[in-house]
Tab-separated table of C-alpha atoms in Angstrom:
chain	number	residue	atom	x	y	z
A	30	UNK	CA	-14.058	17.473	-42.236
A	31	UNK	CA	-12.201	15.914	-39.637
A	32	UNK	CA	-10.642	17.838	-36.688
A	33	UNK	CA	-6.972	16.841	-35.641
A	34	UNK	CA	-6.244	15.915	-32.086
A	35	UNK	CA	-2.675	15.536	-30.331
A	36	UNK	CA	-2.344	13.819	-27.476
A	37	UNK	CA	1.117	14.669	-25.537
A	38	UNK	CA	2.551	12.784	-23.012
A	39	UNK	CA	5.403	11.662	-21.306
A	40	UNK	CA	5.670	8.973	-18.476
A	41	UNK	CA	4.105	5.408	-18.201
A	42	UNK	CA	1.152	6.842	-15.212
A	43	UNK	CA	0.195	9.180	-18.446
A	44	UNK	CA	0.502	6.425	-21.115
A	45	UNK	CA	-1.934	4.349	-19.013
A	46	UNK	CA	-4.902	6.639	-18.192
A	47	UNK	CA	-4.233	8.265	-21.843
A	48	UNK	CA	-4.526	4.844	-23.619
A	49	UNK	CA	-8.351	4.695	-23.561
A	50	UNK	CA	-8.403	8.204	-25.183
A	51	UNK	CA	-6.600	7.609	-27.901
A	52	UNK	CA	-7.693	4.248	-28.490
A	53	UNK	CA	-11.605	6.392	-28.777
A	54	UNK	CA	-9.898	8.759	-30.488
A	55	UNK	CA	-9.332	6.954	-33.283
A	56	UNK	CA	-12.637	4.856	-33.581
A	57	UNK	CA	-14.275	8.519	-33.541
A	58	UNK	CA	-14.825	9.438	-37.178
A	59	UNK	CA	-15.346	12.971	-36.230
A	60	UNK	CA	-11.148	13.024	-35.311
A	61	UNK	CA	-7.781	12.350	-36.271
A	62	UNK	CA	-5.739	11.366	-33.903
A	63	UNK	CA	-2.199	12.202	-33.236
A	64	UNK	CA	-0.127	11.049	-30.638
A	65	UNK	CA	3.717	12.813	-29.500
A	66	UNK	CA	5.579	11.237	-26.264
A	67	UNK	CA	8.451	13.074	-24.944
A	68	UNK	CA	9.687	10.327	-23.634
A	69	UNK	CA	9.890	11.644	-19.894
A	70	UNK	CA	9.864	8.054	-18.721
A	71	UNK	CA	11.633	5.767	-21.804
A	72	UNK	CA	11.143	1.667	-21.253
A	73	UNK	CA	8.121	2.155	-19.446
A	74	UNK	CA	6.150	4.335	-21.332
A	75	UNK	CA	6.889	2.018	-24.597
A	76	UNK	CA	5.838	-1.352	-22.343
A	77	UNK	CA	2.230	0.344	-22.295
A	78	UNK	CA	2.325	1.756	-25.592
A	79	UNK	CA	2.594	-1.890	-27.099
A	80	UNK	CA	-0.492	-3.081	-24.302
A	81	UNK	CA	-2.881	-0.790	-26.268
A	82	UNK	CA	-1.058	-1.038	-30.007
A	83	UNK	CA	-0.331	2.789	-30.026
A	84	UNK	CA	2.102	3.646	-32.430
A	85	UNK	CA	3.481	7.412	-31.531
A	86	UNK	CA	3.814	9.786	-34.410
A	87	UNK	CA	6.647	12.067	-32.919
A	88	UNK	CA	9.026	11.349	-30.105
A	89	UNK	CA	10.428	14.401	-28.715
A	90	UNK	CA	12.905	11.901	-26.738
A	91	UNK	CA	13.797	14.479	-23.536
A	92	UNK	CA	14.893	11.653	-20.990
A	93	UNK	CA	18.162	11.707	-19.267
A	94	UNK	CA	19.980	10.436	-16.438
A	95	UNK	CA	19.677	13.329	-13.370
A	96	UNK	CA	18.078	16.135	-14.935
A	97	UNK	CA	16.281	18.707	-13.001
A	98	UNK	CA	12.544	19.481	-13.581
A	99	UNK	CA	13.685	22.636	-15.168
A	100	UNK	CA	15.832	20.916	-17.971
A	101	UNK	CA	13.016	18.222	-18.770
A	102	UNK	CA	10.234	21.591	-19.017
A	103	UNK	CA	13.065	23.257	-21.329
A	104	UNK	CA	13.311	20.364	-24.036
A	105	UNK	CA	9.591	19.485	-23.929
A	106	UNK	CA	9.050	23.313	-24.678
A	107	UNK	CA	11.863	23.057	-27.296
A	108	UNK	CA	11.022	20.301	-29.035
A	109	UNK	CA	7.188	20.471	-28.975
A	110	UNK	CA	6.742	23.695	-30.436
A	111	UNK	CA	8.203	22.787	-34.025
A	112	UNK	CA	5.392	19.792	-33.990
A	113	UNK	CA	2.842	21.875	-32.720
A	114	UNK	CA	3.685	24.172	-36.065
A	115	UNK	CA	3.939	20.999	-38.232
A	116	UNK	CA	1.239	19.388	-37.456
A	117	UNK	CA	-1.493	22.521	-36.498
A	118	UNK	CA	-3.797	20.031	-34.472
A	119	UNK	CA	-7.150	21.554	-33.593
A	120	UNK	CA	-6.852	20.730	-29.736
A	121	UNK	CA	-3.753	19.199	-27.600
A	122	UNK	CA	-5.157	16.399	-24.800
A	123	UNK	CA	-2.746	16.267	-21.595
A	124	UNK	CA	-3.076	13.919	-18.543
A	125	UNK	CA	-2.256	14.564	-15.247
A	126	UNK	CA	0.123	16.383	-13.683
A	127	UNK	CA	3.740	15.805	-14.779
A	128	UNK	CA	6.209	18.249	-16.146
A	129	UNK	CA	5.575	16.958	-19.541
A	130	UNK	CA	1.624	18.496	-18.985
A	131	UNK	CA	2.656	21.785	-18.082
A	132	UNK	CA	5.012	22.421	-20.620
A	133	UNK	CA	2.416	20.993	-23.188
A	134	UNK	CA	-0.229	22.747	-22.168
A	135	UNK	CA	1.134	26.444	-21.742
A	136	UNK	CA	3.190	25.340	-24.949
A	137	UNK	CA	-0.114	24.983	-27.018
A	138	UNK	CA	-1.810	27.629	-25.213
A	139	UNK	CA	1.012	30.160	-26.643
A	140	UNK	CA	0.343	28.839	-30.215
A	141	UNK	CA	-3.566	29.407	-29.256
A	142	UNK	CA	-4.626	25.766	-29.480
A	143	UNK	CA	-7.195	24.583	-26.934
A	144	UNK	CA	-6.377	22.182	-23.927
A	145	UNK	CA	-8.060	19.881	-22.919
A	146	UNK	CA	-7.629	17.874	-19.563
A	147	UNK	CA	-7.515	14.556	-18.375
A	148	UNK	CA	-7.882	14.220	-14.820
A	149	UNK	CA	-8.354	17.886	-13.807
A	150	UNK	CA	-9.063	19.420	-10.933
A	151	UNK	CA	-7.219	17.460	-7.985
A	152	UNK	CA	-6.067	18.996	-5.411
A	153	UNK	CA	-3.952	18.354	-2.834
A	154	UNK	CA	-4.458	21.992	-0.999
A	155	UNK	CA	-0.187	22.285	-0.385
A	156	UNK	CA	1.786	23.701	-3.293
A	157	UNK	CA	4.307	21.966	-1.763
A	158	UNK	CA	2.908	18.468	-1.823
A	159	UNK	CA	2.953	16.562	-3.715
A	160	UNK	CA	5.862	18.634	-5.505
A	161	UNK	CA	5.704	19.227	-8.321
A	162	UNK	CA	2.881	17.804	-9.159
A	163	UNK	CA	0.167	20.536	-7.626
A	164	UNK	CA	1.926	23.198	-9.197
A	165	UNK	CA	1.824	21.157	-12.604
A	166	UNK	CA	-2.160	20.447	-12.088
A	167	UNK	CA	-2.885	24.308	-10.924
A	168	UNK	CA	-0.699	25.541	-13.717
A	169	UNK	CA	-2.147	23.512	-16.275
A	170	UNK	CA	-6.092	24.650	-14.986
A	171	UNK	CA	-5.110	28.040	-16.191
A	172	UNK	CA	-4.789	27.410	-19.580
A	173	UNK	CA	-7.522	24.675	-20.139
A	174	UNK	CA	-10.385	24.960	-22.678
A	175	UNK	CA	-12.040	21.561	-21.427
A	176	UNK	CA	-11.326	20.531	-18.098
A	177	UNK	CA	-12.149	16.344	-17.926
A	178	UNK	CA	-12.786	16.120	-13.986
A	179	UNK	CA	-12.349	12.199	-12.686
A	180	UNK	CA	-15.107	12.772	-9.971
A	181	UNK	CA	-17.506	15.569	-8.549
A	182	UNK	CA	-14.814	16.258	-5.796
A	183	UNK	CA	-12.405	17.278	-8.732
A	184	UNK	CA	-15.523	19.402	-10.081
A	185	UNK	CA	-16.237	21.217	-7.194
A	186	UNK	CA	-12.290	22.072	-6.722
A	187	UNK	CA	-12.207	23.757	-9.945
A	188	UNK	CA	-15.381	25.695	-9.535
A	189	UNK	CA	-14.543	26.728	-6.406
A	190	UNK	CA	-11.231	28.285	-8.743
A	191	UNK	CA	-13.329	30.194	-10.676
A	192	UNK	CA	-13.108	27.832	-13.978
A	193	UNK	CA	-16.096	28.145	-15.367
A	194	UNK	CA	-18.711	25.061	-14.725
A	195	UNK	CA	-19.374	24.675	-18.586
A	196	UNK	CA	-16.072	23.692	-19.573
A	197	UNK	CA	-16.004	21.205	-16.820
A	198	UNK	CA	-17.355	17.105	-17.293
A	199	UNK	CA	-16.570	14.891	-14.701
A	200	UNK	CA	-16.044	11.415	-16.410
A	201	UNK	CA	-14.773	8.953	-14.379
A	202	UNK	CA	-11.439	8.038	-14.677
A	203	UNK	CA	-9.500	6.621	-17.423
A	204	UNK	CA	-7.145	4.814	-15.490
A	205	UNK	CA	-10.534	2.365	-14.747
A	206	UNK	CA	-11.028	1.646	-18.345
A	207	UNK	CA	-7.663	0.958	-18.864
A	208	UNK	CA	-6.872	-1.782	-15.903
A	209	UNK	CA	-10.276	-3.451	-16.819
A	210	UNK	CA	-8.733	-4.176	-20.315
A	211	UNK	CA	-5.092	-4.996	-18.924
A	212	UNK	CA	-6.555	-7.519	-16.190
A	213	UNK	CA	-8.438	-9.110	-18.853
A	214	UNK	CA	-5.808	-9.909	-20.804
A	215	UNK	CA	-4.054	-11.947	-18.286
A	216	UNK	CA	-0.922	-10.988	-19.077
A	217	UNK	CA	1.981	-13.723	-17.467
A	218	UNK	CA	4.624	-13.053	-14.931
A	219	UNK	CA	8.247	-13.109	-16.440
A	220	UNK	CA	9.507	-13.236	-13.033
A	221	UNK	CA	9.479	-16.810	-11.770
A	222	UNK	CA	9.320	-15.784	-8.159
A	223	UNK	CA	6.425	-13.846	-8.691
A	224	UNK	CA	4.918	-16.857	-11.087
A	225	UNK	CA	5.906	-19.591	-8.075
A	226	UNK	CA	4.226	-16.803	-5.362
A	227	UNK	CA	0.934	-16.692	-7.525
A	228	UNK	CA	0.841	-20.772	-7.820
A	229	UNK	CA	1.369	-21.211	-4.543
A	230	UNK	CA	-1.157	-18.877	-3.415
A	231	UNK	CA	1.421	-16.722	-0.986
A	232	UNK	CA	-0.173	-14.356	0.467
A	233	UNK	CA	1.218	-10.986	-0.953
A	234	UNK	CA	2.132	-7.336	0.257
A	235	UNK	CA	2.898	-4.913	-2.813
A	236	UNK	CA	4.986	-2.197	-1.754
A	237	UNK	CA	5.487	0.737	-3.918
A	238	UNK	CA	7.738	3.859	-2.828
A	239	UNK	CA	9.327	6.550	-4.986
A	240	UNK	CA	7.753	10.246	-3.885
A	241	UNK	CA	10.409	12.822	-4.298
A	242	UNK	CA	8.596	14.730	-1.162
A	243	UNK	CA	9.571	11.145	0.456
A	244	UNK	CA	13.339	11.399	-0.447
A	245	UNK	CA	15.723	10.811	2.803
A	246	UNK	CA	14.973	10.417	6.264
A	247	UNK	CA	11.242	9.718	5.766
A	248	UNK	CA	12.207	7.684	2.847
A	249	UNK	CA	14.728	5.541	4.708
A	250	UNK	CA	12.254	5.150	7.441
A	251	UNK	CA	9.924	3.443	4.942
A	252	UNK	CA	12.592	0.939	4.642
A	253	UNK	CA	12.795	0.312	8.319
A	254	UNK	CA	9.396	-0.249	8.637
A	255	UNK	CA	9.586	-2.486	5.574
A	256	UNK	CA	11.794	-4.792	7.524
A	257	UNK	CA	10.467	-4.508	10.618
A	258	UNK	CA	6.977	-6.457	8.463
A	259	UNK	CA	8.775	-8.899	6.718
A	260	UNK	CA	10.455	-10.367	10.138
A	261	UNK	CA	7.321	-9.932	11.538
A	262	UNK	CA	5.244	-12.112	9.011
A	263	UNK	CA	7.312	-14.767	7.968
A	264	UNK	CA	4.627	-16.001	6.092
A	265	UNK	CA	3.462	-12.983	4.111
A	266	UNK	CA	5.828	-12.574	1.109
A	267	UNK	CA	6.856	-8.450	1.083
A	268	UNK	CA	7.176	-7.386	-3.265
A	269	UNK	CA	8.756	-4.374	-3.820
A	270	UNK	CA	9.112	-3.325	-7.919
A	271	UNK	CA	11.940	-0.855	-7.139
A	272	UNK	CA	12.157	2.426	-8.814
A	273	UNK	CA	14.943	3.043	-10.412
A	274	UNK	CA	15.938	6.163	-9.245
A	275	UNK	CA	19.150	5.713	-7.333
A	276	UNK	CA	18.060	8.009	-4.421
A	277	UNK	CA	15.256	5.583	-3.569
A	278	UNK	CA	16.988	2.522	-3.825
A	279	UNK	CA	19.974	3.864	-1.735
A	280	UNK	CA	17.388	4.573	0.884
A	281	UNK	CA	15.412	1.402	0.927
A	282	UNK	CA	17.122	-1.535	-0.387
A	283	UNK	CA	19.608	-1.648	1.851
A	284	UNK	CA	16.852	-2.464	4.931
A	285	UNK	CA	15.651	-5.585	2.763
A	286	UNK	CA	19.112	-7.540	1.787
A	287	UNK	CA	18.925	-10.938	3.472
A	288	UNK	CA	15.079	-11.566	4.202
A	289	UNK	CA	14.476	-14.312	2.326
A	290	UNK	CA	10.168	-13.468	2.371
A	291	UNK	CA	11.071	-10.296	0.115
A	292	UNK	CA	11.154	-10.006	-3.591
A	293	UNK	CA	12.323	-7.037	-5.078
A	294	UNK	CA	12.102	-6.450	-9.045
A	295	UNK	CA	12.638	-3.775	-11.059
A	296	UNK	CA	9.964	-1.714	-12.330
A	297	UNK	CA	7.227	-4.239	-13.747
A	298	UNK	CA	5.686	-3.597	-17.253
A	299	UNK	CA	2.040	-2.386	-16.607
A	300	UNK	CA	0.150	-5.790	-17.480
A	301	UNK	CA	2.162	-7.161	-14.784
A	302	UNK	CA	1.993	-4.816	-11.799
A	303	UNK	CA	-2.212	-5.191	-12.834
A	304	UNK	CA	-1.704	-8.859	-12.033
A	305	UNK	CA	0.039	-8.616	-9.150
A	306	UNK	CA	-1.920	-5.902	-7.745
A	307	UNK	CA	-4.872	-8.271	-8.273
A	308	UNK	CA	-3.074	-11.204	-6.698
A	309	UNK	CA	-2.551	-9.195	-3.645
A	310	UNK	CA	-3.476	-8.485	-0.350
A	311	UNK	CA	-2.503	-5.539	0.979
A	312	UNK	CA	-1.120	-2.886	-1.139
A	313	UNK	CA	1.138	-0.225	0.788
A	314	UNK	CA	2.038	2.482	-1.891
A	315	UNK	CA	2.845	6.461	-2.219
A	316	UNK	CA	1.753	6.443	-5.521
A	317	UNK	CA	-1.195	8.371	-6.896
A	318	UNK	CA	-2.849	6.276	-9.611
A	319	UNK	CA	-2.029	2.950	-7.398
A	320	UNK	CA	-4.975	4.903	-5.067
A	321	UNK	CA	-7.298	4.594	-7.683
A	322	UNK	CA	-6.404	0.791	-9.386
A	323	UNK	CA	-6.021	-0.594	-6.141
A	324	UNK	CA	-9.842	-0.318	-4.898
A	325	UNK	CA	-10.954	-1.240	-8.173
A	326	UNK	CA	-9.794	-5.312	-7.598
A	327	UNK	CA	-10.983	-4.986	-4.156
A	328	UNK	CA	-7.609	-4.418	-2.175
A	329	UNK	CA	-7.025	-1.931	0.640
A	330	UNK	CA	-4.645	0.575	-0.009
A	331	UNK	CA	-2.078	1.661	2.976
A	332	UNK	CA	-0.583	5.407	1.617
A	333	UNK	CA	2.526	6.832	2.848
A	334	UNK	CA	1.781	10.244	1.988
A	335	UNK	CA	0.622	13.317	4.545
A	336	UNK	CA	-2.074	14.461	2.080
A	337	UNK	CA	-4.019	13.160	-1.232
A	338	UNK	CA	-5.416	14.800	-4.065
A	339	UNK	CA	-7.363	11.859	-4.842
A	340	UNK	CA	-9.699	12.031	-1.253
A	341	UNK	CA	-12.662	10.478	-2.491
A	342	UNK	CA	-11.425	6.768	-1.931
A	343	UNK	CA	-10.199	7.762	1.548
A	344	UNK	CA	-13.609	9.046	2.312
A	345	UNK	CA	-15.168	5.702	1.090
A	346	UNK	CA	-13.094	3.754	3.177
A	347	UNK	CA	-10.669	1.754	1.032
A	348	UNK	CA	-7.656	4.068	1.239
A	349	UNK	CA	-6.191	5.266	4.180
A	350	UNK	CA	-3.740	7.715	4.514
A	351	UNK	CA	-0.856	6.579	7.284
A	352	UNK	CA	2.243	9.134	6.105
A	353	UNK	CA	5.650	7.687	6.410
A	354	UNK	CA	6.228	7.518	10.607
A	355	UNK	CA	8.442	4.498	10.728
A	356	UNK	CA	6.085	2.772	13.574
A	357	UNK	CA	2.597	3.750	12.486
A	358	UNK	CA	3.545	1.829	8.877
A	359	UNK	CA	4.043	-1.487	10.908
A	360	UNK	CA	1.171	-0.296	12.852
A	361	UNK	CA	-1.473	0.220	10.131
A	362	UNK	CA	-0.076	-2.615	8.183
A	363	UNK	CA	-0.104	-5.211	11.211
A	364	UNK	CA	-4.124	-4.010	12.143
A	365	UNK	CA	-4.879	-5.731	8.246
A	366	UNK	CA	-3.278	-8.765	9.199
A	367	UNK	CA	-4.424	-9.116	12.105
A	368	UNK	CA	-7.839	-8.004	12.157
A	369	UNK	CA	-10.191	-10.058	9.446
A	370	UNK	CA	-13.026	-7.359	10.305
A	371	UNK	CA	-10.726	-3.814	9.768
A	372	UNK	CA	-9.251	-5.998	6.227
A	373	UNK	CA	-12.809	-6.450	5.217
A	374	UNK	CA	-14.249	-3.045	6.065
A	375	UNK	CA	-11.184	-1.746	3.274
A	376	UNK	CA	-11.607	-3.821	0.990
A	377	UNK	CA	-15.234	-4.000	0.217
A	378	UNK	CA	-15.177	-0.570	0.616
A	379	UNK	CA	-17.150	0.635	-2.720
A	380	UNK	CA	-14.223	2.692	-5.505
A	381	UNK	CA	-15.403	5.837	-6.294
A	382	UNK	CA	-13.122	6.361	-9.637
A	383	UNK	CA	-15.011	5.412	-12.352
A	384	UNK	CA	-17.539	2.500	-14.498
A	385	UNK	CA	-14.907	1.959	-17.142
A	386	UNK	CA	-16.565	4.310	-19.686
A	387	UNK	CA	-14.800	7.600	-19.042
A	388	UNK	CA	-13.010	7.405	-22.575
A	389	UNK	CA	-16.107	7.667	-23.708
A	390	UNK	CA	-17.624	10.201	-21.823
A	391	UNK	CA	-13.818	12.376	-22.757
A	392	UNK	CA	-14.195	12.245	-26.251
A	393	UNK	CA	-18.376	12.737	-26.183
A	394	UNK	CA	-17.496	15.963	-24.343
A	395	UNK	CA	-14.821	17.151	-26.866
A	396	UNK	CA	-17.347	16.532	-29.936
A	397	UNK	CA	-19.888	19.227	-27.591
A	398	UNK	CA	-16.204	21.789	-27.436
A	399	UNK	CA	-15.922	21.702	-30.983
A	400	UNK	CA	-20.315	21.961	-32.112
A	401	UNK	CA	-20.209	18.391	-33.063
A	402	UNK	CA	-22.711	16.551	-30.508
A	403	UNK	CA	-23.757	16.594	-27.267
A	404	UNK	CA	-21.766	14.998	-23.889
A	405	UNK	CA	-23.218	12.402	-21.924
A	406	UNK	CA	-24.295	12.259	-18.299
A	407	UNK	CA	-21.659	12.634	-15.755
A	408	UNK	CA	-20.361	10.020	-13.975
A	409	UNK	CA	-21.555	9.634	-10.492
């Protein structure tokens, strides 16, 4: 008999490092899998959907313009629960750290279904920061049967919580397996500037900004900074894929209108932002999963965060965290141009994240949860 597993999620970070699940998921004859997005993020998370030919089977469709964290938690509890009845899966897979996790996860831990984890156990060490994400992750720990660690780091953080070290593999991380099969698809530019740029052989500067920790003065500062690079290096073209969020784009854009060596798009669909990451030199970011792509094509990654949960790349020496000071931006940014032996250190820097088999490893380890084989080794 075959066991049913759901896999919830919600925004296009989660589609991406879910994608190799599912698609192992379903070559496993041991499981059925079922999929349910709640649609947290909407054009996005379809653009990876169709990348990997997933096909959801429910659509809990929560997004909407402006609503608080507490509204999205309320209609992903809401609408979840009836499909959680309907469909009486054996185990519900999460990813990450978004509201859409912890509601699915304490969701199917009421209805006294087991959770399992992608990407447990990071840790920033500031409830605060990144917000809400730590909560999310810490929250979601709780009520875990199977806790899918990226690294040893991620390991040792839930250990040192008390989760117990049996329910714990450390795989590598999905997110590896899926830009390995995105970049190899070569997927084209729809944007002829960015088409022209990768002809040409421009060198590039990817720029992505959108923490909510970030919103304001700090984020406005980014901006600054932003323009303060462009007019510095004429020659380097500056490409910023601009969130939509209003907030951010109030706060940035208006620092960028008129410098003719910046591009900015809106969001790119995934197979693009892999190419352009790739055709890239520097990537300056305060994303979390751009920390882990970004050292896998061999590009050093600038952060403008105060802390990481994802440490193990800035310990190997291809991410560096530089916060969001207005002059220590241009700073960090100008010592890559300008110093071939500092670029070179970062970006042959080895990545820590993963081989490209964690999706195996993930569903290996839920076959052991449910008496139905035995994992394989850890990734080290």
């Amino acid at each position: 008999m075959t066991l049913k597993v759901m896999t919830v999620y919600g925004t296009r970070p989660e589609a991406i490092k879910v994608a190799p699940v599912v698609k192992a998921l379903e070559a496993c004859p041991d499981f059925e899998s079922t999929t349910v997005v709640t649609g947290q993020h909407r054009e996005m998370l379809d653009q990876v959907n169709a990348i990997f030919g997933i096909v959801p089977d429910h659509d809990l469709d929560v997004f909407a313009h402006g609503q608080t964290l507490n509204s999205i938690m309320a209609k992903v509890f809401d609408r979840l629960d009836p499909v959680l009845v309907q469909e009486r899966p054996d185990a519900v897979v999460v990813q990450g750290d978004t509201s859409t996790v912890a509601a699915a996860s304490i969701a199917a831990f009421y209805r006294q279904i087991p959770v399992v984890h992608i990407e447990a156990g990071l840790r920033s060490g500031d409830i605060s920061s990144p917000f809400p994400e730590e909560a999310n992750r810490k929250l979601t720990s709780q009520v875990t049967a199977l806790h899918l660690a990226p690294t040893s780091t991620s390991r040792d953080n839930l250990v040192r919580e008390d989760i117990d070290a049996a329910t714990i593999a450390v795989t590598g991380n999905t997110v590896i397996d899926a830009l390995l099969h995105t970049v190899e698809q070569q997927i084209p530019f729809t944007d002829a500037r960015l088409a022209e740029a990768e002809r040409s052989g421009r060198s590039v500067m990817l720029v992505t900004t959108h923490r909510r920790e970030n919103w304001g003065g700090a984020m406005e500062g980014v901006g600054r900074a932003l323009k303060a690079l462009a007019q510095r290096y004429p020659e380097q073209l500056l490409v910023l894929p601009a969130h939509r969020n209003p907030i951010v784009r109030e706060a940035v854009l208006p620092y960028l209108m008129g410098l003719g060596n910046v591009v900015v798009t809106e969001p790119l669909a995934y197979g693009e932002f892999t190419r352009l990451m790739a055709a890239s030199k520097i990537v300056l970011t305060d994303s979390g999963g751009v920390q882990e792509e970004a050292p896998s094509l061999g590009k050093p990654v600038l952060v403008m965060r105060e802390n990481t949960e994802r440490p193990e790349a800035v310990d190997a020496g291809t991410v560096r965290l530089i916060g969001t000071d207005e002059q220590r931006i241009v700073d960090e940014v100008s010592r890559l141009m300008d110093d071939d032996s500092h670029y070179a250190s970062m970006a042959n820097a080895v990545n820590p994240y993963g081989d490209g088999r964690a999706a195996e490893r993930s569903v290996a380890a839920m076959r052991q949860l449910f008496g139905l084989g035995e994992r394989i080794a850890d990734f080290a």
